[in-house]
Amino acid sequence: MTVVTRFAPSPTGYLHIGGARTALFNWLFARHHGGRYLLRIEDTDRQRSTDAAIEAIFDGLRWLGLDWDGEVTYQFARADRHAAAAQRLLDAGRAYRCYCTPEELETMREQARKEGRPVRYDGRWRDRDPKEAPPGVRPAIRFKAPREGASTIADRVQGEVTVQNEQLDDLIILRADGTPTYNLSVVVDDHDMGVTHVIRGDDHLTNAFRQMQLYLAFGWDVPEFAHVPLIHGPDGAKLSKRHGALGVDAYREMGYLPEALRNYLLRLGWSHGDDEIISTEQAIEWFTLDHVGRSPARFDFAKLGNLNGIYMRRSEDEALARAAEPFLARLAGRALEASEQAMLRAAMPSLKERAKTLVELADNAAFLVARRPLAYDAAAGQQLTPDARARLGRIASALAALDGWEAAKAEAAVRALAEAEGEKLGKLAQPLRAALTGRTVSPPVFDVLAVLGREESLARIADAAKG
RNA sequence: GACCCCAUCGUCUAGAGGCCUAGGACGUCACCCUUUCACGGUGAAGACACGGGUUCGACUCCCGUUGGGGUCGCCA
């Protein structure tokens, strides 16, 4: 049997981070088993589904590299098939018409809540003669759920979970307007798509029991279920926006690399011994449901940042430069010039050592696109004392006398000067850094010098020396 | 409230009854490296929620308590 998994988001918003992890697990599981990973858009809620949200889901998945197999299935397009399936249950006596109005149901629920009883549909139309139907009311179709016994799911993550059937009420499978509801659509689609493993958030665990009964009623094989714990915020509560419940596009904009985010998401709720840095190839080889944890994990930006830093440092300079260019251009407020693109690449080895995100990296590279005369930040301004300015003049002379403009040569010259003046290197390096970058924190100052080039460097030093 | 799930350092986790004096990673702190910041290196602090069992022996099994989460829609 070949494995078939699916990711089935509803396009009512962006692709959020929890959904991305669900997609990742499905993708990995299918790839691990050499199976298929399908994408289904659950757009049966016509009010809330939007094309923009569908595009956001596609974009997010593509950016994360979670390519799906075959065509995308749109659930709404299969409404007729779902209605036919409901009719089949009706014909078989496994479903019935319910003439309750929404108001009536709401009253029923309120009453139950007030009396402390379980809030469930009481089955009042289950065995009632349809002849008693009130005139003018269009009925919804309800599934006739078993009332005795128990249902057990051998969940691949949660283990054996049993629920007494009396806990399950008769769910609506077809609305009064003839459109299918979620639980029916999911079962019919998963069956028709040949899905063998349903891997999803554990907020669906209770649905699984209803869905299992539907599979049984249809006489279909029940797929394997794997309900993965949800991702929580740092406080253990539901993930809020402030805490990371953002669309994956937001992570892209914050400057995270897709491979780093993938690695982070993978380790959130899944582990392989003490391994932390796991390539996608390795993940495909290792990923099974056996090591998916059962307790909810909290989202931690600090760890994501650390991971992203590691992935950036491991990236090829050229690839990282391409990824960083939009961020630097945004910071400059204009397109980058060819010379600036070249400088970015030249500076990349030292730039990528000291950033956790592309946003940070671009910020650290701001000196590359700054225009003279530089604005000095407060700390840099303090470096440029009269003494320091005078020293910058002498540094400029020493540098100007150089033939060649490599970092090593510049360093040797400045070191020699420091020694001649009986000063520690830092005494010269810090003002120099301030003059060249406008800040007191930057990549190694001689690298900066080399990347900026002779002309620009000397001009910036002269600017600072002048005061 | 009912039903279901969960519970190891602050966080992510390893741990399948003796391997645990509970391991790794992030974060924190200290030191080293050093022209700044990083990176890197070394080291430190830091957890089995609680109470009962079962067992020669429980982080590991069972029960309960507490705490957290999920679900109870003609939403998905």
PDB file of N, CA and C (backbone and C1' of nucleotides) in Angstrom, chain A residues 418-419 421-429, chain B residues 35:
ATOM      1  N   ALA A 418      49.791  52.315  15.541  1.00  0.00           N
ATOM      2  CA  ALA A 418      49.420  52.205  16.950  1.00  0.00           C
ATOM      3  C   ALA A 418      50.664  51.994  17.800  1.00  0.00           C
ATOM      4  N   GLU A 419      51.510  51.123  17.311  1.00  0.00           N
ATOM      5  CA  GLU A 419      52.729  50.837  18.053  1.00  0.00           C
ATOM      6  C   GLU A 419      53.608  52.090  18.149  1.00  0.00           C
ATOM      7  N   GLU A 421      52.673  55.064  18.136  1.00  0.00           N
ATOM      8  CA  GLU A 421      52.081  56.063  19.027  1.00  0.00           C
ATOM      9  C   GLU A 421      51.908  55.526  20.448  1.00  0.00           C
ATOM     10  N   GLY A 422      52.308  54.271  20.652  1.00  0.00           N
ATOM     11  CA  GLY A 422      52.203  53.679  21.978  1.00  0.00           C
ATOM     12  C   GLY A 422      50.771  53.496  22.445  1.00  0.00           C
ATOM     13  N   GLU A 423      49.882  53.253  21.498  1.00  0.00           N
ATOM     14  CA  GLU A 423      48.472  53.040  21.827  1.00  0.00           C
ATOM     15  C   GLU A 423      48.059  51.606  21.521  1.00  0.00           C
ATOM     16  N   LYS A 424      47.010  51.182  22.232  1.00  0.00           N
ATOM     17  CA  LYS A 424      46.455  49.884  21.879  1.00  0.00           C
ATOM     18  C   LYS A 424      45.695  50.025  20.575  1.00  0.00           C
ATOM     19  N   LEU A 425      45.595  48.935  19.871  1.00  0.00           N
ATOM     20  CA  LEU A 425      44.966  48.971  18.550  1.00  0.00           C
ATOM     21  C   LEU A 425      43.541  49.526  18.618  1.00  0.00           C
ATOM     22  N   GLY A 426      42.843  49.155  19.675  1.00  0.00           N
ATOM     23  CA  GLY A 426      41.449  49.583  19.807  1.00  0.00           C
ATOM     24  C   GLY A 426      41.298  51.098  19.801  1.00  0.00           C
ATOM     25  N   LYS A 427      42.304  51.757  20.297  1.00  0.00           N
ATOM     26  CA  LYS A 427      42.281  53.216  20.361  1.00  0.00           C
ATOM     27  C   LYS A 427      42.159  53.822  18.955  1.00  0.00           C
ATOM     28  N   LEU A 428      42.718  53.113  17.975  1.00  0.00           N
ATOM     29  CA  LEU A 428      42.619  53.600  16.604  1.00  0.00           C
ATOM     30  C   LEU A 428      41.473  52.943  15.860  1.00  0.00           C
ATOM     31  N   ALA A 429      41.247  51.686  16.177  1.00  0.00           N
ATOM     32  CA  ALA A 429      40.248  50.919  15.427  1.00  0.00           C
ATOM     33  C   ALA A 429      38.834  51.428  15.658  1.00  0.00           C
TER      34      ALA A 429
ATOM     35  P     U B  35      42.998  42.432  19.035  1.00  0.00           P
ATOM     36  O5'   U B  35      41.815  43.480  19.063  1.00  0.00           O
ATOM     37  C5'   U B  35      42.005  44.735  19.671  1.00  0.00           C
ATOM     38  C4'   U B  35      40.938  45.670  19.179  1.00  0.00           C
ATOM     39  C3'   U B  35      39.565  45.034  19.096  1.00  0.00           C
ATOM     40  O3'   U B  35      38.905  45.155  20.331  1.00  0.00           O
ATOM     41  C1'   U B  35      40.062  46.170  17.063  1.00  0.00           C
TER      42        U B  35
END
